Tab-separated table of C-alpha atoms (C1' of nucleotides) in Angstrom:
chain	number	residue	atom	x	y	z
A	87	MET	CA	211.805	66.372	136.050
A	88	GLN	CA	214.683	68.793	136.650
A	89	LYS	CA	218.377	68.216	137.016
A	90	HIS	CA	218.867	69.444	140.526
A	91	GLU	CA	215.389	69.017	141.908
A	92	ILE	CA	214.184	71.093	144.825
A	93	SER	CA	217.515	71.925	146.339
A	94	ASP	CA	218.548	75.333	145.001
A	95	CYS	CA	218.277	77.271	148.216
A	96	LEU	CA	214.619	76.891	148.959
A	97	ASP	CA	215.052	76.000	152.606
A	98	PRO	CA	214.408	79.503	153.908
A	99	PHE	CA	211.429	79.822	151.579
A	100	ILE	CA	209.989	76.553	152.812
A	101	GLN	CA	210.425	77.704	156.364
A	102	VAL	CA	208.576	80.940	155.709
A	103	CYS	CA	205.709	79.058	154.071
A	104	LYS	CA	205.451	76.787	157.082
A	105	ASN	CA	205.400	79.754	159.409
A	106	PHE	CA	202.415	81.127	157.556
A	107	ASP	CA	200.667	77.790	157.001
A	108	LEU	CA	201.125	77.979	153.264
A	109	LYS	CA	201.480	74.749	151.342
A	110	ILE	CA	204.691	74.119	149.476
A	111	THR	CA	203.475	73.651	145.928
A	112	PRO	CA	205.703	73.189	142.895
A	113	GLN	CA	204.188	76.352	141.413
A	114	ARG	CA	205.139	78.430	144.417
A	115	CYS	CA	208.645	77.022	144.427
A	116	ALA	CA	209.083	77.740	140.738
A	117	ILE	CA	207.810	81.271	141.096
A	118	TYR	CA	209.958	81.898	144.133
A	119	LYS	CA	213.107	80.670	142.435
A	120	LYS	CA	212.582	82.792	139.356
A	121	LEU	CA	211.605	85.771	141.423
A	122	MET	CA	214.781	85.687	143.485
A	123	ARG	CA	216.754	85.554	140.276
A	124	ALA	CA	214.934	88.514	138.710
A	125	LYS	CA	217.262	91.464	138.386
A	126	ASN	CA	214.695	94.085	137.423
A	127	HIS	CA	211.220	94.694	138.840
A	128	PRO	CA	208.988	92.227	137.064
A	129	THR	CA	205.251	92.468	136.543
A	130	ALA	CA	202.994	89.484	137.148
A	131	ASP	CA	202.803	88.991	133.414
A	132	GLU	CA	206.568	89.035	133.005
A	133	MET	CA	206.921	86.510	135.806
A	134	PHE	CA	204.247	84.390	134.186
A	135	ASN	CA	206.190	84.261	130.935
A	136	ILE	CA	209.407	83.396	132.709
A	137	VAL	CA	207.933	80.655	134.872
A	138	LYS	CA	205.878	79.238	132.025
A	139	LYS	CA	209.052	78.169	130.271
A	140	GLU	CA	209.772	75.581	132.932
A	141	PHE	CA	206.187	75.065	133.988
A	142	PRO	CA	204.088	75.211	130.822
A	143	ASN	CA	200.802	74.424	132.530
A	144	ILE	CA	200.924	77.190	135.100
A	145	SER	CA	198.231	79.843	134.799
A	146	TYR	CA	198.717	83.567	134.843
A	147	ASP	CA	196.353	83.620	137.710
A	148	THR	CA	198.403	81.418	139.933
A	149	VAL	CA	201.463	83.537	139.267
A	150	ASN	CA	199.628	86.730	140.082
A	151	ARG	CA	197.983	85.397	143.218
A	152	THR	CA	201.213	83.834	144.381
A	153	LEU	CA	203.093	87.092	143.992
A	154	LEU	CA	200.435	88.851	146.040
A	155	THR	CA	200.723	86.167	148.682
A	156	PHE	CA	204.493	86.584	148.708
A	157	ALA	CA	203.996	90.301	149.214
A	158	GLU	CA	201.688	89.616	152.156
A	159	ILE	CA	204.249	87.479	153.939
A	160	GLY	CA	207.108	89.835	153.223
A	161	LEU	CA	208.975	87.921	150.529
A	162	VAL	CA	208.586	90.684	147.945
A	163	ASP	CA	207.628	94.304	147.872
A	164	ILE	CA	205.088	95.931	145.634
A	165	ILE	CA	206.606	99.051	144.150
A	166	PRO	CA	204.414	102.153	144.185
A	167	THR	CA	204.089	103.381	140.617
A	168	LYS	CA	202.189	106.114	138.859
A	169	GLY	CA	200.202	103.660	136.773
A	170	GLY	CA	200.593	100.650	134.557
A	171	PRO	CA	200.838	97.090	135.771
A	172	ARG	CA	201.978	96.312	139.285
A	173	ARG	CA	205.710	95.753	139.727
A	174	PHE	CA	207.314	93.478	142.283
A	175	ASP	CA	210.644	94.091	143.960
A	176	PRO	CA	212.386	90.945	145.152
A	177	ASP	CA	215.125	92.868	146.948
A	178	MET	CA	213.961	93.193	150.517
A	179	ASP	CA	217.135	94.847	151.784
A	180	GLU	CA	216.978	98.578	152.334
A	181	HIS	CA	217.560	100.394	149.091
A	182	HIS	CA	216.239	103.357	147.144
A	183	HIS	CA	214.657	104.008	143.793
A	184	PHE	CA	215.113	106.256	140.831
A	185	HIS	CA	212.092	106.510	138.484
A	186	CYS	CA	212.476	107.776	134.951
A	187	LEU	CA	209.546	110.033	134.189
A	188	ASP	CA	209.640	109.269	130.464
A	189	CYS	CA	210.253	105.536	130.089
A	190	GLY	CA	209.096	104.530	133.552
A	191	LYS	CA	212.227	102.538	134.276
A	192	ILE	CA	212.931	101.987	137.962
A	193	VAL	CA	216.543	101.750	139.043
A	194	ASP	CA	217.708	100.532	142.448
A	195	PHE	CA	220.540	102.234	144.230
A	196	SER	CA	222.196	102.211	147.630
A	197	SER	CA	223.141	105.128	149.805
A	198	ASP	CA	224.470	105.039	153.310
A	199	GLU	CA	223.315	108.604	153.841
A	200	PHE	CA	219.762	107.643	152.916
A	201	ASP	CA	219.888	104.444	154.961
A	202	ASN	CA	220.965	106.354	158.033
A	203	LEU	CA	218.149	108.887	157.950
A	204	GLY	CA	216.136	109.043	161.104
A	205	ILE	CA	212.360	109.138	161.260
A	206	PRO	CA	211.052	112.509	162.469
A	207	ASP	CA	209.661	112.451	165.989
A	208	HIS	CA	206.346	113.966	165.020
A	209	ILE	CA	205.836	111.039	162.647
A	210	GLN	CA	206.693	108.403	165.205
A	211	ASP	CA	204.008	109.795	167.476
A	212	ASP	CA	201.186	108.987	165.099
A	213	PHE	CA	202.547	106.225	162.918
A	214	THR	CA	204.466	102.995	163.194
A	215	VAL	CA	207.067	103.042	160.459
A	216	PHE	CA	208.192	99.719	158.960
A	217	THR	CA	210.159	100.864	155.956
A	218	LYS	CA	211.700	104.009	154.574
A	219	ARG	CA	212.723	104.707	151.002
A	220	VAL	CA	214.005	107.692	149.107
A	221	VAL	CA	212.416	108.023	145.686
A	222	LEU	CA	214.109	110.128	143.036
A	223	ASN	CA	212.291	111.218	139.900
A	224	GLY	CA	213.929	112.416	136.752
A	225	LEU	CA	215.295	111.325	133.429
A	226	CYS	CA	217.594	108.452	132.619
A	227	LYS	CA	220.445	109.000	130.194
A	228	LYS	CA	218.554	107.648	127.222
A	229	CYS	CA	215.442	109.697	127.807
A	230	ARG	CA	217.386	112.843	128.545
A	231	LYS	CA	218.946	112.496	125.119
A	232	LYS	CA	215.594	111.829	123.471
A	233	ARG	CA	214.073	114.905	125.032
A	234	GLY	CA	216.697	117.092	123.475
A	235	LEU	CA	215.286	116.153	120.091
A	236	LYS	CA	211.601	115.856	120.854
A	237	ASP	CA	209.619	119.039	121.460
A	238	ARG	CA	208.256	117.655	124.637
A	239	ILE	CA	207.172	119.531	127.716
A	240	ILE	CA	209.756	119.610	130.465
A	241	VAL	CA	208.068	118.700	133.699
A	242	THR	CA	209.978	120.373	136.441
B	288	MET	CA	176.699	132.494	136.914
B	289	GLN	CA	178.713	132.705	140.099
B	290	LYS	CA	178.990	135.433	142.696
B	291	HIS	CA	182.647	136.285	142.343
B	292	GLU	CA	183.188	135.177	138.761
B	293	ILE	CA	186.607	134.157	137.524
B	294	SER	CA	188.678	136.067	140.002
B	295	ASP	CA	189.618	133.748	142.846
B	296	CYS	CA	193.335	133.586	142.176
B	297	LEU	CA	193.374	132.086	138.766
B	298	ASP	CA	195.873	134.492	137.290
B	299	PRO	CA	198.899	132.251	137.750
B	300	PHE	CA	196.882	129.331	136.388
B	301	ILE	CA	195.887	131.298	133.328
B	302	GLN	CA	199.487	132.254	132.763
B	303	VAL	CA	200.636	128.635	132.907
B	304	CYS	CA	197.950	127.639	130.424
B	305	LYS	CA	199.074	130.328	128.045
B	306	ASN	CA	202.663	129.218	128.359
B	307	PHE	CA	201.648	125.769	127.260
B	308	ASP	CA	199.131	126.875	124.634
B	309	LEU	CA	196.224	125.435	126.532
B	310	LYS	CA	192.854	127.076	126.204
B	311	ILE	CA	191.273	128.556	129.294
B	312	THR	CA	187.999	126.678	129.528
B	313	PRO	CA	185.497	126.985	132.364
B	314	GLN	CA	185.944	123.269	133.033
B	315	ARG	CA	189.679	123.634	133.500
B	316	CYS	CA	189.213	126.622	135.788
B	317	ALA	CA	186.663	124.809	137.919
B	318	ILE	CA	188.859	121.745	138.222
B	319	TYR	CA	191.903	123.833	139.034
B	320	LYS	CA	190.134	125.752	141.767
B	321	LYS	CA	188.789	122.648	143.458
B	322	LEU	CA	192.082	120.880	143.083
B	323	MET	CA	194.013	123.638	144.830
B	324	ARG	CA	191.531	123.505	147.639
B	325	ALA	CA	191.752	119.711	148.048
B	326	LYS	CA	193.435	118.830	151.293
B	327	ASN	CA	193.901	115.130	150.704
B	328	HIS	CA	195.063	113.313	147.576
B	329	PRO	CA	191.975	112.994	145.432
B	330	THR	CA	191.315	110.485	142.682
B	331	ALA	CA	189.864	111.573	139.350
B	332	ASP	CA	186.527	110.213	140.461
B	333	GLU	CA	186.598	112.146	143.717
B	334	MET	CA	187.462	115.310	141.837
B	335	PHE	CA	184.654	114.592	139.407
B	336	ASN	CA	182.144	114.397	142.223
B	337	ILE	CA	183.415	117.601	143.768
B	338	VAL	CA	183.453	119.608	140.559
B	339	LYS	CA	180.118	118.206	139.414
B	340	LYS	CA	178.402	120.028	142.272
B	341	GLU	CA	179.166	123.396	140.697
B	342	PHE	CA	179.365	122.159	137.145
B	343	PRO	CA	176.655	119.528	136.746
B	344	ASN	CA	177.262	118.951	133.047
B	345	ILE	CA	180.941	118.158	133.291
B	346	SER	CA	181.936	114.634	132.350
B	347	TYR	CA	184.165	112.308	134.302
B	348	ASP	CA	186.284	112.129	131.255
B	349	THR	CA	187.033	115.799	131.101
B	350	VAL	CA	188.022	115.772	134.743
B	351	ASN	CA	190.326	112.833	134.266
B	352	ARG	CA	191.941	114.178	131.120
B	353	THR	CA	192.327	117.603	132.627
B	354	LEU	CA	194.066	116.218	135.687
B	355	LEU	CA	196.468	114.337	133.453
B	356	THR	CA	197.103	117.512	131.502
B	357	PHE	CA	197.752	119.381	134.741
B	358	ALA	CA	200.237	116.703	135.709
B	359	GLU	CA	202.007	117.112	132.363
B	360	ILE	CA	202.493	120.830	132.849
B	361	GLY	CA	203.528	120.508	136.459
B	362	LEU	CA	200.436	121.786	138.240
B	363	VAL	CA	199.879	118.518	140.123
B	364	ASP	CA	201.808	115.394	140.901
B	365	ILE	CA	200.657	111.852	140.388
B	366	ILE	CA	201.398	109.906	143.541
B	367	PRO	CA	202.971	106.492	143.062
B	368	THR	CA	200.738	103.914	144.718
B	369	LYS	CA	200.701	100.154	145.022
B	370	GLY	CA	197.405	99.859	143.174
B	371	GLY	CA	193.909	101.238	143.069
B	372	PRO	CA	192.892	104.413	141.300
B	373	ARG	CA	195.424	107.089	140.529
B	374	ARG	CA	195.823	109.800	143.168
B	375	PHE	CA	196.755	113.406	142.507
B	376	ASP	CA	198.801	115.578	144.818
B	377	PRO	CA	198.140	119.309	144.447
B	378	ASP	CA	200.980	120.270	146.773
B	379	MET	CA	203.952	120.910	144.535
B	380	ASP	CA	206.260	122.099	147.297
B	381	GLU	CA	208.828	119.621	148.521
B	382	HIS	CA	207.293	117.300	151.062
B	383	HIS	CA	207.278	113.651	152.006
B	384	HIS	CA	204.778	110.852	152.339
B	385	PHE	CA	203.698	108.286	154.843
B	386	HIS	CA	201.633	105.372	153.432
B	387	CYS	CA	199.513	103.205	155.681
B	388	LEU	CA	199.888	99.613	154.555
B	389	ASP	CA	196.450	98.621	155.779
B	390	CYS	CA	194.059	101.439	154.848
B	391	GLY	CA	196.180	102.947	152.088
B	392	LYS	CA	195.940	106.442	153.518
B	393	ILE	CA	198.699	108.794	152.391
B	394	VAL	CA	199.810	111.491	154.804
B	395	ASP	CA	201.990	114.460	153.885
B	396	PHE	CA	204.698	115.647	156.202
B	397	SER	CA	207.600	118.054	156.171
B	398	SER	CA	211.148	117.480	157.304
B	399	ASP	CA	214.086	119.806	156.959
B	400	GLU	CA	216.441	116.869	157.311
B	401	PHE	CA	214.778	115.115	154.387
B	402	ASP	CA	214.626	118.284	152.321
B	403	ASN	CA	218.321	118.870	152.779
B	404	LEU	CA	219.428	115.440	151.602
B	405	GLY	CA	221.899	115.508	148.748
B	406	ILE	CA	221.693	113.346	145.671
B	407	PRO	CA	224.481	110.744	145.562
B	408	ASP	CA	227.182	111.477	142.995
B	409	HIS	CA	226.921	108.106	141.328
B	410	ILE	CA	223.261	108.855	140.612
B	411	GLN	CA	223.945	112.290	139.190
B	412	ASP	CA	226.316	110.717	136.683
B	413	ASP	CA	223.628	108.669	135.000
B	414	PHE	CA	220.403	110.463	135.813
B	415	THR	CA	218.977	113.941	135.883
B	416	VAL	CA	217.039	114.256	139.114
B	417	PHE	CA	214.037	116.585	139.204
B	418	THR	CA	212.438	115.634	142.498
B	419	LYS	CA	213.267	113.728	145.635
B	420	ARG	CA	210.868	112.323	148.179
B	421	VAL	CA	211.138	110.146	151.246
B	422	VAL	CA	208.399	107.555	151.455
B	423	LEU	CA	207.605	105.937	154.772
B	424	ASN	CA	205.516	102.783	155.004
B	425	GLY	CA	203.801	101.553	158.101
B	426	LEU	CA	200.614	101.683	160.065
B	427	CYS	CA	198.537	104.671	161.043
B	428	LYS	CA	197.155	104.888	164.576
B	429	LYS	CA	193.770	103.503	163.640
B	430	CYS	CA	195.110	100.535	161.730
B	431	ARG	CA	197.699	99.759	164.371
B	432	LYS	CA	194.889	99.431	166.855
B	433	LYS	CA	192.828	97.289	164.516
B	434	ARG	CA	195.704	94.903	163.968
B	435	GLY	CA	195.957	94.228	167.642
B	436	LEU	CA	192.485	92.767	167.437
B	437	LYS	CA	192.542	91.174	164.009
B	438	ASP	CA	194.647	88.048	163.490
B	439	ARG	CA	196.320	89.564	160.521
B	440	ILE	CA	199.759	88.905	159.217
B	441	ILE	CA	202.361	91.423	160.300
B	442	VAL	CA	204.414	92.363	157.284
B	443	THR	CA	208.128	92.683	158.106
C	116	DC	C1'	187.515	130.390	110.918
C	117	DT	C1'	190.698	127.111	112.829
C	118	DT	C1'	192.082	124.207	116.310
C	119	DT	C1'	191.344	122.470	120.854
C	120	DT	C1'	188.463	120.685	124.031
C	121	DT	C1'	184.455	118.490	125.535
C	122	DG	C1'	181.155	114.742	126.328
C	123	DC	C1'	179.812	110.324	125.327
C	124	DA	C1'	180.328	105.634	124.402
C	125	DA	C1'	183.033	101.841	123.443
C	126	DA	C1'	187.258	99.486	123.893
C	127	DG	C1'	191.243	98.239	126.502
C	128	DC	C1'	194.118	96.633	130.147
C	129	DG	C1'	195.191	94.776	134.314
C	130	DT	C1'	193.206	92.855	138.470
C	131	DT	C1'	190.002	90.243	141.025
C	132	DT	C1'	186.415	86.829	141.884
C	133	DG	C1'	183.758	82.406	141.866
C	134	DC	C1'	183.899	77.864	141.350
C	135	DA	C1'	184.876	73.092	140.122
C	136	DT	C1'	189.043	70.269	140.150
C	137	DT	C1'	193.456	69.021	141.833
C	138	DG	C1'	196.926	68.118	145.051
C	139	DA	C1'	199.600	68.867	149.536
C	140	DA	C1'	199.686	67.413	154.110
D	191	DT	C1'	190.598	62.604	154.060
D	192	DT	C1'	190.625	67.441	154.503
D	193	DC	C1'	191.317	71.888	153.237
D	194	DA	C1'	194.107	74.974	150.638
D	195	DA	C1'	195.797	75.933	145.979
D	196	DT	C1'	195.231	75.758	141.111
D	197	DG	C1'	193.339	76.796	136.534
D	198	DC	C1'	189.868	78.702	133.966
D	199	DA	C1'	186.529	82.006	132.739
D	200	DA	C1'	183.790	85.664	133.658
D	201	DA	C1'	183.272	90.048	136.029
D	202	DC	C1'	185.096	94.155	137.488
D	203	DG	C1'	187.365	98.800	138.070
D	204	DC	C1'	189.788	102.177	136.215
D	205	DT	C1'	191.967	104.236	132.186
D	206	DT	C1'	192.208	105.249	127.463
D	207	DT	C1'	190.560	105.979	122.753
D	208	DG	C1'	187.766	107.661	118.779
D	209	DC	C1'	184.773	110.711	117.169
D	210	DA	C1'	181.103	114.164	116.424
D	211	DA	C1'	179.566	118.458	118.481
D	212	DA	C1'	180.748	122.605	120.967
D	213	DA	C1'	183.638	126.292	122.293
D	214	DA	C1'	188.008	129.088	122.702
D	215	DG	C1'	191.110	132.222	120.521
DNA sequence: CTTTTTGCAAAGCGTTTGCATTGAA
DNA sequence: TTCAATGCAAACGCTTTGCAAAAAG
């Protein structure tokens, strides 16, 4: 039904599915393609609305379950958040996060210094570490400005 | 009703409440005391069950709302998690977290190297950073052992 | 006496489950 | 033909809201 069929760059995805005995369904391919293109950190619902445009019959449920499956096989990360709907991070390369305490926005950034951090010995004794991430909390430009006007509590 | 009344070490707490125009209620005091004593990262429900023992008439709702209020005024942190109930962290000193991917356990640890990390300049331009934390993901000893036996997918 | 806070109950939101149907292999 | 994946709907868990009654300052 599409112009350039299944030929975007799905080969690695197909390989991963095979490795994990997952069937290559058109829904999964559609979700994967849109996910890889996502620049922010979409929720299941946001992904559902994006994929639905090209796949009107897909259910929210399939999108949600597929994203969880992708997380299980290491195609996406689930971002730890302080609440609200789950957010998925399609960037699996090492990177770090800034969270805005007011609007909740999550911003990716890179830092060689952070990437090069070692894992403390006393941690390695008791735990096997797969990933490491520095998480910064604060205020984005917009919210910093807003706070100046609002009489809101400053959380230190 | 209690042996050593309101005299544990609530003075700083009372001061903070006054600063934020919050009334000093027995519920808030009870929750605060138990919270400061909590060694893990309790959920609202866990705190409710703890406080209920000494305060049988307290409602879950008061505990939950109080914890959120405490978070607002900087007496506790809300720990970002990948799902499940919200967890509160009573330790407001700089420290770092290890998350077990299988059992979800969160372990605190200290690291001078991590504490001494600078914030990248390009971040400081656009964001005001309040806190910084290194988050490690992996497997705790118990779950590492379990995985050896279970035929479970290894993430990463 | 005024204004918060509490407790309760209902509503809300996002996630998860069960199951019949569909579709990939 | 077989077994996993899908879509739908209902159930679930946790969080939030609204409001009358109680309590703090």
